[in-house]
Coordinates of C-alpha atoms and ligand atoms in Angstrom, one line a residue:
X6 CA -16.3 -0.9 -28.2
X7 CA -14.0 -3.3 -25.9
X8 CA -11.8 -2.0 -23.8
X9 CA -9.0 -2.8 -25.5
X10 CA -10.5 -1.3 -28.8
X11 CA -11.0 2.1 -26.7
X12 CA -7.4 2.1 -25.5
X13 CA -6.1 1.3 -29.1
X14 CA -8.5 4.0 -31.1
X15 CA -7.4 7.0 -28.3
X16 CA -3.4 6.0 -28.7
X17 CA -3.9 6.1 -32.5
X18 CA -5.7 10.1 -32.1
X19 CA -2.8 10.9 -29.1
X20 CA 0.0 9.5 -31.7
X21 CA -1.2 10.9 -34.9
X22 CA -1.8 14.1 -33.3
X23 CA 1.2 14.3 -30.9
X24 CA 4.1 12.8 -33.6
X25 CA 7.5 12.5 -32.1
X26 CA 6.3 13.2 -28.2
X27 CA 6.9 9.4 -27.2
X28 CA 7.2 10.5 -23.4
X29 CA 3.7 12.0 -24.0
X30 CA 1.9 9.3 -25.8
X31 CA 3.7 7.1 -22.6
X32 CA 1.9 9.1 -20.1
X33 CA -1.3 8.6 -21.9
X34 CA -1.3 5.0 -22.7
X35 CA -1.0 4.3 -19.0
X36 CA -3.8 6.9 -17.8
X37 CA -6.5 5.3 -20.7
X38 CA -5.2 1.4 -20.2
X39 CA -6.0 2.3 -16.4
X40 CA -9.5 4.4 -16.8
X41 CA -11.1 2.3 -20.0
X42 CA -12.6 0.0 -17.6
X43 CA -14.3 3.3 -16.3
X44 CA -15.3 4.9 -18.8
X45 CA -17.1 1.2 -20.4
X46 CA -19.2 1.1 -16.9
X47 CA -20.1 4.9 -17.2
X48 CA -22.1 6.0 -20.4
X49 CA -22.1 10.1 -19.4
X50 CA -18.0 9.9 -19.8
X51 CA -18.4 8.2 -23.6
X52 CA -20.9 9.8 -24.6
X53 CA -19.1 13.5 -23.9
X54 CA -15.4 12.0 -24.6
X55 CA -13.6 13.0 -21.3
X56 CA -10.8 10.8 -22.1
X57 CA -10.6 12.3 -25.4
X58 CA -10.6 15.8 -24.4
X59 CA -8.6 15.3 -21.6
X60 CA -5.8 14.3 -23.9
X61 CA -6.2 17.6 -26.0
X62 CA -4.3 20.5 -23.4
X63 CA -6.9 23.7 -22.8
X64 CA -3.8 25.9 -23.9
X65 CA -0.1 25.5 -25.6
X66 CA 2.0 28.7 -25.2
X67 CA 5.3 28.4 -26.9
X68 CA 7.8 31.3 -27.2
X69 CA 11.2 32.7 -27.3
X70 CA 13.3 33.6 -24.6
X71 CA 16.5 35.9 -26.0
X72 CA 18.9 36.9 -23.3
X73 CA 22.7 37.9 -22.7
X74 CA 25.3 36.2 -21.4
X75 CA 28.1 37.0 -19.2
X76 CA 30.5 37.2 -22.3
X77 CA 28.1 39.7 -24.0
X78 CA 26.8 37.2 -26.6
X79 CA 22.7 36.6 -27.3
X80 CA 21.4 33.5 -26.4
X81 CA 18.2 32.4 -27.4
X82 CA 16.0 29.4 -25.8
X83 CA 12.5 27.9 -26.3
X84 CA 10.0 28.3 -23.8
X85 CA 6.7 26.3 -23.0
X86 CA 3.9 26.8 -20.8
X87 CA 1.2 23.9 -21.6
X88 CA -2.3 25.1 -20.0
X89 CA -3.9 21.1 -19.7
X90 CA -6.9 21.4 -17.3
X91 CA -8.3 23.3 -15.7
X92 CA -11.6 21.9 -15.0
X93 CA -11.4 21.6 -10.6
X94 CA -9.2 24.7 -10.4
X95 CA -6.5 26.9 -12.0
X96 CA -3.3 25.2 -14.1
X97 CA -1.3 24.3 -11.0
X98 CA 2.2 22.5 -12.3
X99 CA 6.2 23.6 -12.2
X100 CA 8.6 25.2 -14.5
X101 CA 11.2 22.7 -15.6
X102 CA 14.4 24.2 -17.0
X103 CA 16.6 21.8 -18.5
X104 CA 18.7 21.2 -21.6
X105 CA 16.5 17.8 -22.6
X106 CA 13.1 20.0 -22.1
X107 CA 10.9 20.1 -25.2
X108 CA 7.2 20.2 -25.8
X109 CA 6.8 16.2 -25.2
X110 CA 8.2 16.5 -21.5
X111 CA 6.1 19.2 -20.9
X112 CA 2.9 17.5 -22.1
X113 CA 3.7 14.7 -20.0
X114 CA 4.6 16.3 -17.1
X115 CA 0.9 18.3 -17.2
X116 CA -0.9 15.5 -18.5
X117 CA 0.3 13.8 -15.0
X118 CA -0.6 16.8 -13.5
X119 CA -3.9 16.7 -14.0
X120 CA -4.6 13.3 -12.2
X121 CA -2.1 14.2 -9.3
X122 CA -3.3 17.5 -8.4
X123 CA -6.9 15.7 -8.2
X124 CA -5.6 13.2 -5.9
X125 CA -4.6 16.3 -3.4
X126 CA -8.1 16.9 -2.3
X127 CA -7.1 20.7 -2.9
X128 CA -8.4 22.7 -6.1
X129 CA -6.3 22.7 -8.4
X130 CA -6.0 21.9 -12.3
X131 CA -3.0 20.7 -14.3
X132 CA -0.4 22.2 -15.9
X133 CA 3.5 22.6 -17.2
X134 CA 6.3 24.4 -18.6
X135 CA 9.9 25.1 -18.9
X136 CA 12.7 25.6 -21.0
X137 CA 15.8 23.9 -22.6
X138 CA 18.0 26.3 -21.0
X139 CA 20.6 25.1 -18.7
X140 CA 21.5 26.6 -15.5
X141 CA 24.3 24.1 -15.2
X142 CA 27.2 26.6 -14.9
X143 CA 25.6 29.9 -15.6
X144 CA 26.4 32.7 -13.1
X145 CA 23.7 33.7 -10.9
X146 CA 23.3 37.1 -13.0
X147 CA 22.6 34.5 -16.6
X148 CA 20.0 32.9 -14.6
X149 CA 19.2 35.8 -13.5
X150 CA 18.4 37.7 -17.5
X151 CA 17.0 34.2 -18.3
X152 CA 14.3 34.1 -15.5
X153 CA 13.5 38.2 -16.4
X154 CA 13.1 37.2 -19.8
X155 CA 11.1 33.7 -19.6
X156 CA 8.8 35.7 -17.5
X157 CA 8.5 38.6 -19.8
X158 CA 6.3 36.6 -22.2
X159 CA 4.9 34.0 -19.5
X160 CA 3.6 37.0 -17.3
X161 CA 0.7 37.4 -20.0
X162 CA -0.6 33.4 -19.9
X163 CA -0.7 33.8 -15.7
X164 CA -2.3 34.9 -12.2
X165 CA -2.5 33.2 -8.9
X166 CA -6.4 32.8 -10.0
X167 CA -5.9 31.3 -13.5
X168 CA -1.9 29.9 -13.9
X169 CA 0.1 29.3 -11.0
X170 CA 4.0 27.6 -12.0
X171 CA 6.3 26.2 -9.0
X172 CA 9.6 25.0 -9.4
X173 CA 10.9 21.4 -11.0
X174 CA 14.3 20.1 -12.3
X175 CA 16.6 23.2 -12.2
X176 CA 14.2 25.4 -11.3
X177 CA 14.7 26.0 -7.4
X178 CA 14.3 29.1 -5.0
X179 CA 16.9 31.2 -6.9
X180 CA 15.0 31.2 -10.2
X181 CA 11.4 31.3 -8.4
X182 CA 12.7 34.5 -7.0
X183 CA 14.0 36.0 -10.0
X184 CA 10.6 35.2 -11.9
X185 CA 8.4 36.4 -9.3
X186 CA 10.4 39.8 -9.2
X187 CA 10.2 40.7 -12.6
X188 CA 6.4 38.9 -12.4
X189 CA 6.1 41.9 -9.9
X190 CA 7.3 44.5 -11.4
X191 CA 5.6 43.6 -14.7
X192 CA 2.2 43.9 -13.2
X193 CA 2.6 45.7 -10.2
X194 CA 0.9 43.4 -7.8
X195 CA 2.5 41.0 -4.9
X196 CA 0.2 38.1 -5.4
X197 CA 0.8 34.0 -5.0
X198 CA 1.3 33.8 -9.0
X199 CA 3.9 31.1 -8.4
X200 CA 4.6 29.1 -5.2
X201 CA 7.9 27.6 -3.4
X202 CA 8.7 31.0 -2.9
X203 CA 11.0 32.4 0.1
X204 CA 9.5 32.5 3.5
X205 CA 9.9 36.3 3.8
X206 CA 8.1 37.0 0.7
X207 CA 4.4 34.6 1.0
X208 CA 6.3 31.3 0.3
X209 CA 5.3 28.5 2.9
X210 CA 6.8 26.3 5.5
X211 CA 7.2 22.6 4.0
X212 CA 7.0 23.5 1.0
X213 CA 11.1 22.8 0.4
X214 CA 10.9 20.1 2.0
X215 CA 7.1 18.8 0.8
X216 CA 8.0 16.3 -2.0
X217 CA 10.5 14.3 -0.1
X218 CA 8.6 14.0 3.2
X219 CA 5.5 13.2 0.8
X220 CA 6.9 10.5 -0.8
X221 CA 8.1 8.8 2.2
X222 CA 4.9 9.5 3.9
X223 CA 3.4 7.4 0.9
X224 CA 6.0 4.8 1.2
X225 CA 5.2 4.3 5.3
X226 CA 1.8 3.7 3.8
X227 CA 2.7 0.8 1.4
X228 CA 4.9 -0.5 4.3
X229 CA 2.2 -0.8 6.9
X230 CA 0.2 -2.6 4.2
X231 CA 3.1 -5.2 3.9
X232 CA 3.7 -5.5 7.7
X233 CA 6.2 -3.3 8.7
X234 CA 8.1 0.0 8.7
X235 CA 11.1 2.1 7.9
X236 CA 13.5 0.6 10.7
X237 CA 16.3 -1.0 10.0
X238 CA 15.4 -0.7 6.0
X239 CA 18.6 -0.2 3.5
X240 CA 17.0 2.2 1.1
X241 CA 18.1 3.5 -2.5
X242 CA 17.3 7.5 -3.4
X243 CA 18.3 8.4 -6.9
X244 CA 19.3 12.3 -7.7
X245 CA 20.1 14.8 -5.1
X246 CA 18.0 17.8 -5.7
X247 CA 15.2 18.7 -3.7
X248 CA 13.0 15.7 -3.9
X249 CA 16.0 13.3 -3.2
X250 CA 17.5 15.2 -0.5
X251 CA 14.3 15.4 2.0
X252 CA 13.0 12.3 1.3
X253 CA 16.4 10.8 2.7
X254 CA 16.0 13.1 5.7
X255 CA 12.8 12.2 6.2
X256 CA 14.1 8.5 5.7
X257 CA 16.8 9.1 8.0
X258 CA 14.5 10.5 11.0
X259 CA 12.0 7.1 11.1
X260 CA 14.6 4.8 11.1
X261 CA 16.0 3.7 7.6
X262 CA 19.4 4.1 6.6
X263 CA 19.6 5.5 2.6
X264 CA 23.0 3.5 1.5
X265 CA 23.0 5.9 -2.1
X266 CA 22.2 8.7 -3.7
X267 CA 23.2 10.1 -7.2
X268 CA 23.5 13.1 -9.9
X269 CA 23.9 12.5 -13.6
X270 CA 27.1 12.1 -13.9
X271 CA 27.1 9.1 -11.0
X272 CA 26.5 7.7 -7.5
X273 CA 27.7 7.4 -3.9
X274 CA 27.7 4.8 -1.8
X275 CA 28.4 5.1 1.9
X276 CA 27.0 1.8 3.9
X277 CA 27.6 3.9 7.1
X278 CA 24.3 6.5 5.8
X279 CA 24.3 9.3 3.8
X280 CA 25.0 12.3 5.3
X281 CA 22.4 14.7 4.5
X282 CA 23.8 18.0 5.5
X283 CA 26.8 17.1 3.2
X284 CA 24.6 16.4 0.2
X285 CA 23.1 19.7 0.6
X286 CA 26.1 21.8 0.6
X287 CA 27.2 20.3 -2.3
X288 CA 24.3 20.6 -4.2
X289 CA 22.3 23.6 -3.0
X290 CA 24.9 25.9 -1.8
X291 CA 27.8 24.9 -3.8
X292 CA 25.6 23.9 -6.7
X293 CA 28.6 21.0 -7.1
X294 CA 28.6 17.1 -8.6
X295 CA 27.9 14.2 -6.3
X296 CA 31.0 13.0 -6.5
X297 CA 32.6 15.5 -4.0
X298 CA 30.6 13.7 -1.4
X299 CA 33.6 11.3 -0.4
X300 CA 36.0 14.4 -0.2
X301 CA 33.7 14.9 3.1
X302 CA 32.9 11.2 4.1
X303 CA 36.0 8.5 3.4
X304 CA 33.0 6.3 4.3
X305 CA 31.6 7.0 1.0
X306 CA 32.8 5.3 -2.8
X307 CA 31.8 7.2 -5.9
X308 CA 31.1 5.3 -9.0
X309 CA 30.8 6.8 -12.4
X310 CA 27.1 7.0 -14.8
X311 CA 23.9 7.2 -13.0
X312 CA 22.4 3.9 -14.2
X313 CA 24.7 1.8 -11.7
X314 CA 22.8 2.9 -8.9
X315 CA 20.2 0.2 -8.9
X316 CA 22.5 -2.2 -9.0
X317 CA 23.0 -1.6 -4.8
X318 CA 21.4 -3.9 -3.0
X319 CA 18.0 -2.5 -1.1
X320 CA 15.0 -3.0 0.5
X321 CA 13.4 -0.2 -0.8
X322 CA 13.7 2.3 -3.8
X323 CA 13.2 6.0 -3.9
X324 CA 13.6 7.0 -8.1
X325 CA 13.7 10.8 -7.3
X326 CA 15.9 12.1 -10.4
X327 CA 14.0 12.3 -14.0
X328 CA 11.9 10.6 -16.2
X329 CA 12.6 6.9 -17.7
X330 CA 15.6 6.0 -14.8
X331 CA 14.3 2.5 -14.3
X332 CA 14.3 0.2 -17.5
X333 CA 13.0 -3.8 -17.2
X334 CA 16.9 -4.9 -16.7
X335 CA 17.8 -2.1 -13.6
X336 CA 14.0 -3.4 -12.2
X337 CA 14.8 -7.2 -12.5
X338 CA 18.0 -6.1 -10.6
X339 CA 16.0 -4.5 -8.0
X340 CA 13.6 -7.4 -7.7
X341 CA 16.3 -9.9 -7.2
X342 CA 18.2 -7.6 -4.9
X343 CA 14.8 -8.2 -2.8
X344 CA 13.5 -4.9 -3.1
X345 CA 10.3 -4.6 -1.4
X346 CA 8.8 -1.5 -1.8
X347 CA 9.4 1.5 -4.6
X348 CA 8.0 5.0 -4.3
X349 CA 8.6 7.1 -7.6
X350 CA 9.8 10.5 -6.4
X351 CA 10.1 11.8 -9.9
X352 CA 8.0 11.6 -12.6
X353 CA 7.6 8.5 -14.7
X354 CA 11.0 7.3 -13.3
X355 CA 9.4 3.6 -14.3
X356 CA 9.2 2.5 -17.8
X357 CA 5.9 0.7 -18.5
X358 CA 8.4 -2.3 -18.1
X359 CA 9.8 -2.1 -15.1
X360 CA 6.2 -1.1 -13.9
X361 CA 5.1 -4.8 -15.1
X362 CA 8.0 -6.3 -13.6
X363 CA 7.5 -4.2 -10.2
X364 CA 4.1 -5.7 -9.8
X365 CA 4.3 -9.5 -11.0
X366 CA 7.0 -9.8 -8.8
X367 CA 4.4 -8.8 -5.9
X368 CA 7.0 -5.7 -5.5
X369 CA 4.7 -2.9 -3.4
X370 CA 4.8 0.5 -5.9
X371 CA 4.4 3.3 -5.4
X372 CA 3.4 5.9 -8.7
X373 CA 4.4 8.9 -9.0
X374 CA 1.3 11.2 -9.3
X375 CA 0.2 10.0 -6.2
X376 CA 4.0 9.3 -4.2
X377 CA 4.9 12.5 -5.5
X378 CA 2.1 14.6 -4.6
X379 CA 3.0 16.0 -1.4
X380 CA 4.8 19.0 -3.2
X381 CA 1.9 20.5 -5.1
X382 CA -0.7 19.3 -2.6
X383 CA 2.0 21.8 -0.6
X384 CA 2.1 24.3 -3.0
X385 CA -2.0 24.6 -2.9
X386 CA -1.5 25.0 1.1
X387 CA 0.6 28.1 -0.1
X388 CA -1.6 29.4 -2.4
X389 CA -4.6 29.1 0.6
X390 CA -2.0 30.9 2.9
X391 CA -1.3 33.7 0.5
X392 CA -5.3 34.5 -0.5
X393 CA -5.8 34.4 3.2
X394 CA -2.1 36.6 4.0
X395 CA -1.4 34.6 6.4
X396 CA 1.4 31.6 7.5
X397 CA 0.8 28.4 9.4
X398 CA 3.5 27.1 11.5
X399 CA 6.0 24.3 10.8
X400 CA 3.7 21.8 11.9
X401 CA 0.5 22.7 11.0
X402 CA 1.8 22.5 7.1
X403 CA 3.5 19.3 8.1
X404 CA 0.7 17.8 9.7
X405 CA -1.8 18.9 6.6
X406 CA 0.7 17.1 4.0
X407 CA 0.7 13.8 6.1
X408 CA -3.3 13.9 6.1
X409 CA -3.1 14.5 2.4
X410 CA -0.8 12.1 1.5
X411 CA -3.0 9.5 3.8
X412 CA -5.8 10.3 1.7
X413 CA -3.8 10.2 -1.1
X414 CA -3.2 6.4 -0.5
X415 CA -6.7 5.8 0.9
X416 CA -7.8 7.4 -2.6
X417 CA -5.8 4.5 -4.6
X418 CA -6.9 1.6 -2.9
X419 CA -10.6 2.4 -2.8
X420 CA -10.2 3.1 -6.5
X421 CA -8.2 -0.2 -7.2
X422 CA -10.6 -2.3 -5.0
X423 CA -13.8 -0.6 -6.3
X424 CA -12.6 -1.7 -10.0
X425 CA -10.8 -5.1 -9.2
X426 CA -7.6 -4.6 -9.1
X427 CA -6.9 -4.9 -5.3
X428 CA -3.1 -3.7 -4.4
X429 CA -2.3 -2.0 -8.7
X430 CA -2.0 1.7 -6.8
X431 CA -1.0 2.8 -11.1
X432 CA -4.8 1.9 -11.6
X433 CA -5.9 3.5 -8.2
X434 CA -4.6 7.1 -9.2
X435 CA -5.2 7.2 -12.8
X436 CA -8.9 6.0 -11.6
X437 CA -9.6 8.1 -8.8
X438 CA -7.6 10.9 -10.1
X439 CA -9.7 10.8 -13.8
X440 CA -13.3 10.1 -11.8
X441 CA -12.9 13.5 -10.5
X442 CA -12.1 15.3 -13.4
X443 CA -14.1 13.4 -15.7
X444 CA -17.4 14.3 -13.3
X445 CA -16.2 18.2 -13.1
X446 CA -16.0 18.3 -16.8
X447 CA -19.4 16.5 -17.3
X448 CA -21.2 19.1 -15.3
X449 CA -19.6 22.2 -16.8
X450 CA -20.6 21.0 -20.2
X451 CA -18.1 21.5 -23.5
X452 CA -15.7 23.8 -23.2
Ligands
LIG15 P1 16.4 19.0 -9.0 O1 16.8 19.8 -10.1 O2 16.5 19.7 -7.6 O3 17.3 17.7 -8.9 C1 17.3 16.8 -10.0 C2 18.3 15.7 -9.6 O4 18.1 14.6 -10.6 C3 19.7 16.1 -9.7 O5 20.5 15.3 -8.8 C4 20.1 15.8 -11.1 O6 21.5 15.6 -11.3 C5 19.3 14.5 -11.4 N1 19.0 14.4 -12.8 C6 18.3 15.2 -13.6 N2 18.2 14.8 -14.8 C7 18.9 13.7 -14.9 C8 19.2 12.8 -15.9 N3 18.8 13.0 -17.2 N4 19.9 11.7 -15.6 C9 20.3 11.5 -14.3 N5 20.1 12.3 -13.3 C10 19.4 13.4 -13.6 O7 14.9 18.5 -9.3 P2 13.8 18.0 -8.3 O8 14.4 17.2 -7.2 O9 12.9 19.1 -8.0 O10 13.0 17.0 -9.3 C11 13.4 15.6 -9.4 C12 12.2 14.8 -10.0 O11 11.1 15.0 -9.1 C13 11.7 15.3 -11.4 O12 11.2 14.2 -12.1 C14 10.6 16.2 -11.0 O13 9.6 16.3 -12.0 C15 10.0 15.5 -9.8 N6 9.1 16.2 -8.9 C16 9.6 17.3 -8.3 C17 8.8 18.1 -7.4 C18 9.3 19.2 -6.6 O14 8.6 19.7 -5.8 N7 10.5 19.6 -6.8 C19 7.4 17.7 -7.3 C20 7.0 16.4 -7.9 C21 7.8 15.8 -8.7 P3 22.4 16.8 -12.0 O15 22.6 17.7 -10.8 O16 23.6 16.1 -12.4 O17 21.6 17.4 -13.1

């Protein structure tokens, strides 16, 4: 079968059996475009279908999660937890709680998973979940019923040696703590079921700040290879949450000046540098919209809907908000802006077409399961510290995630070059991130 056929007859299995998951079948068709070239040179992954089983999760839990609110009234949302792989370690992926969540999301987001936690060098498998609840605007005490009950049905599917969820989009230290208390009390342990928890309670240094720092640790990376660093760079960091906010630290502290940031409802733009310690007031203490930014900073302009922020001129773009954020049009913008480098912070923030665009315009990218992977790579540094009850320091974490995220990048090229497709770093993860699955799988036989 030509590649081409390959790619064709899994999308047709993935969409028939998958309907209505387009961000799914999305994921997929860029993991299998990348890895048929593999699997034609290598007659142990056809013959036992590791692309094909790969596709299919281990484990779908979906349930219901009934709580009250403030006002006295039930509310009842959906939860998922989507077991995918766990062939080089236990399911290892966050919780994402969010109105737009539904299976689809979550079987992309752990489909990704799979390939980025391989990239980590740690040992760890792939997995997801969430819910479509909201904690826009709930009192702490809502989140706080929400969490208990979420966890009273996902305490069953977990342990820090089979299942163990992190945080994601609205899912931060507040709700990790709620979940791991009731995770507690429910099976009367203290173990390291879930990581990014609090420092006094077996959570790790780095690890709030380990996405961000990751990313831009990548991004050095695919600056070196074009010649030249952060200094003096005008850089773009969509969102404001936790990946957004460290990577413009981090961006900050080696010599690039991030002109904008956003939220969904719009963007900033302050040409003097946005200040950091202002962005995370408003949105980790005050849990307030971006737009409150130039209340602090006259420096600052605020401009309503998100999409506008690519349309600021940069050298370099951090997508660090949610799936789809770049389309062809905002990524032709980018490219005639002169954008040089971009380094997906999110997940998937790329369509497929901005992706193409990206790289025939000789734009350096950076994708996401391997940009992104300094946060799990960070939660697996926790879960080590926790079996061994112990904590690194500051740097020692810090140090680990920048030899990760080297070999991370080291990982991709080799990959690309080894297959012929020097500087694509898409086909460098999905390659060597699938190679090391696909060979676990093959020597533990069919289950
Ligand atoms: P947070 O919840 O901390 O922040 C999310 C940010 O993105 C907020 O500013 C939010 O704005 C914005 N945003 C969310 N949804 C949308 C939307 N539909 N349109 C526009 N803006 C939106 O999440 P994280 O920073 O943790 O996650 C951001 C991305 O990074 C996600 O794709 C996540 O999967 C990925 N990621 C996160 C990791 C982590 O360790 N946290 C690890 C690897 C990847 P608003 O406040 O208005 O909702």
């Amino acid at each position: 079968m030509s590649s081409k056929a390959f790619v064709e007859d899994v999308m047709a299995t993935a969409i028939a059996r998958n309907p209505g998951e387009a961000e799914f079948h999305q994921a997929v068709r860029e993991v299998v475009e990348s890895v048929a070239v593999v699997i034609g040179k290598n007659k142990s992954f056809a013959d036992s279908r590791v692309v094909e089983r790969m596709i299919e999760p281990e484990r779908q839990v979906i349930f219901r999660v009934p709580w009250m609110d403030d006002s006295g009234k039930v509310q009842i949302n959906r939860g998922f937890r989507v077991e995918f792989s766990s062939a080089i370690g236990p399911y290892k992926g966050g919780l994402r709680f969010h109105p737009s969540v539904y299976l689809g999301i979550i079987k992309f987001l752990g489909f990704e998973q799979i390939f980025k936690n391989a990239l980590t060098t740690t040992p760890i498998g792939g997995g997801k979940g969430g819910s479509d609840f909201d904690p826009k605007g709930k009192s702490d005490m809502e989140v706080m019923r929400f969490c208990q009950s979420f966890m009273s049905e996902l305490f069953r599917h977990i342990g820090p040696d089979t299942d163990v969820p992190a945080g994601d989009i609205g899912v931060g230290g507040r709700e990790i703590g709620y979940m791991f208390g009731q995770y507690k009390k429910l099976t009367n342990t203290f173990t390291g079921v879930l990581t990014g928890k609090g420092l006094e309670w077996g959570g790790s240094l780095v690890r709030t700040e380990a996405t961000g720092y990751g990313l831009v640790y990548f991004v050095t990376r695919q600056l070196q290879d074009l010649g030249t660093d952060w200094k003096g760079k005008r850089v773009v960091v969509s969102g404001s949450g936790n990946v957004a906010i460290y990577a413009t630290q981090k961006v900050h502290e080696l010599g690039g000046t991030v002109v904008a940031v956003s939220d969904s409802g719009g963007y900033i733009v302050d040409e003097s540098g946005i200040n950091v310690d202002t962005v995370k007031r408003i949105k980790e203490i005050e849990r307030g919209r971006i737009k409150e930014y130039v209340d602090a900073h006259p420096s600052g302009q605020y401009f309503e809907g998100w999409e506008g922020i690519w349309s600021v001129k940069c050298d370099v773009a951090l997508p660090s908000a949610t799936q789809n954020e770049i389309d062809g049009k905002a990524a032709q913008t980018l490219v005639n802006n002169g954008c040089i480098a971009v380094g997906e912070g999110a997940n998937m923030p790329s369509t497929p077409e901005a992706v193409e665009i990206f790289q025939s315009n000789n734009v350096s990218f950076g994708p996401a399961k391997a940009a992104n992977a300094g946060g799990v790579a960070t939660s697996a540094l926790e879960m080590a510290q926790n079996s061994m009850r112990i904590a690194w320091p500051f740097e020692e974490v810090d140090s680990r995630l920048k030899t990760i995220m080297n070999a991370v990048y080291d990982q991709c090229v080799a990959a690309s070059d080894a297959y012929g497709m020097k500087n694509d770093l898409v086909a460098g993860a999905n390659i060597a991130g699938f190679m090391k699955v696909a060979n676990a799988m093959v020597a533990q036989g069919l289950v």
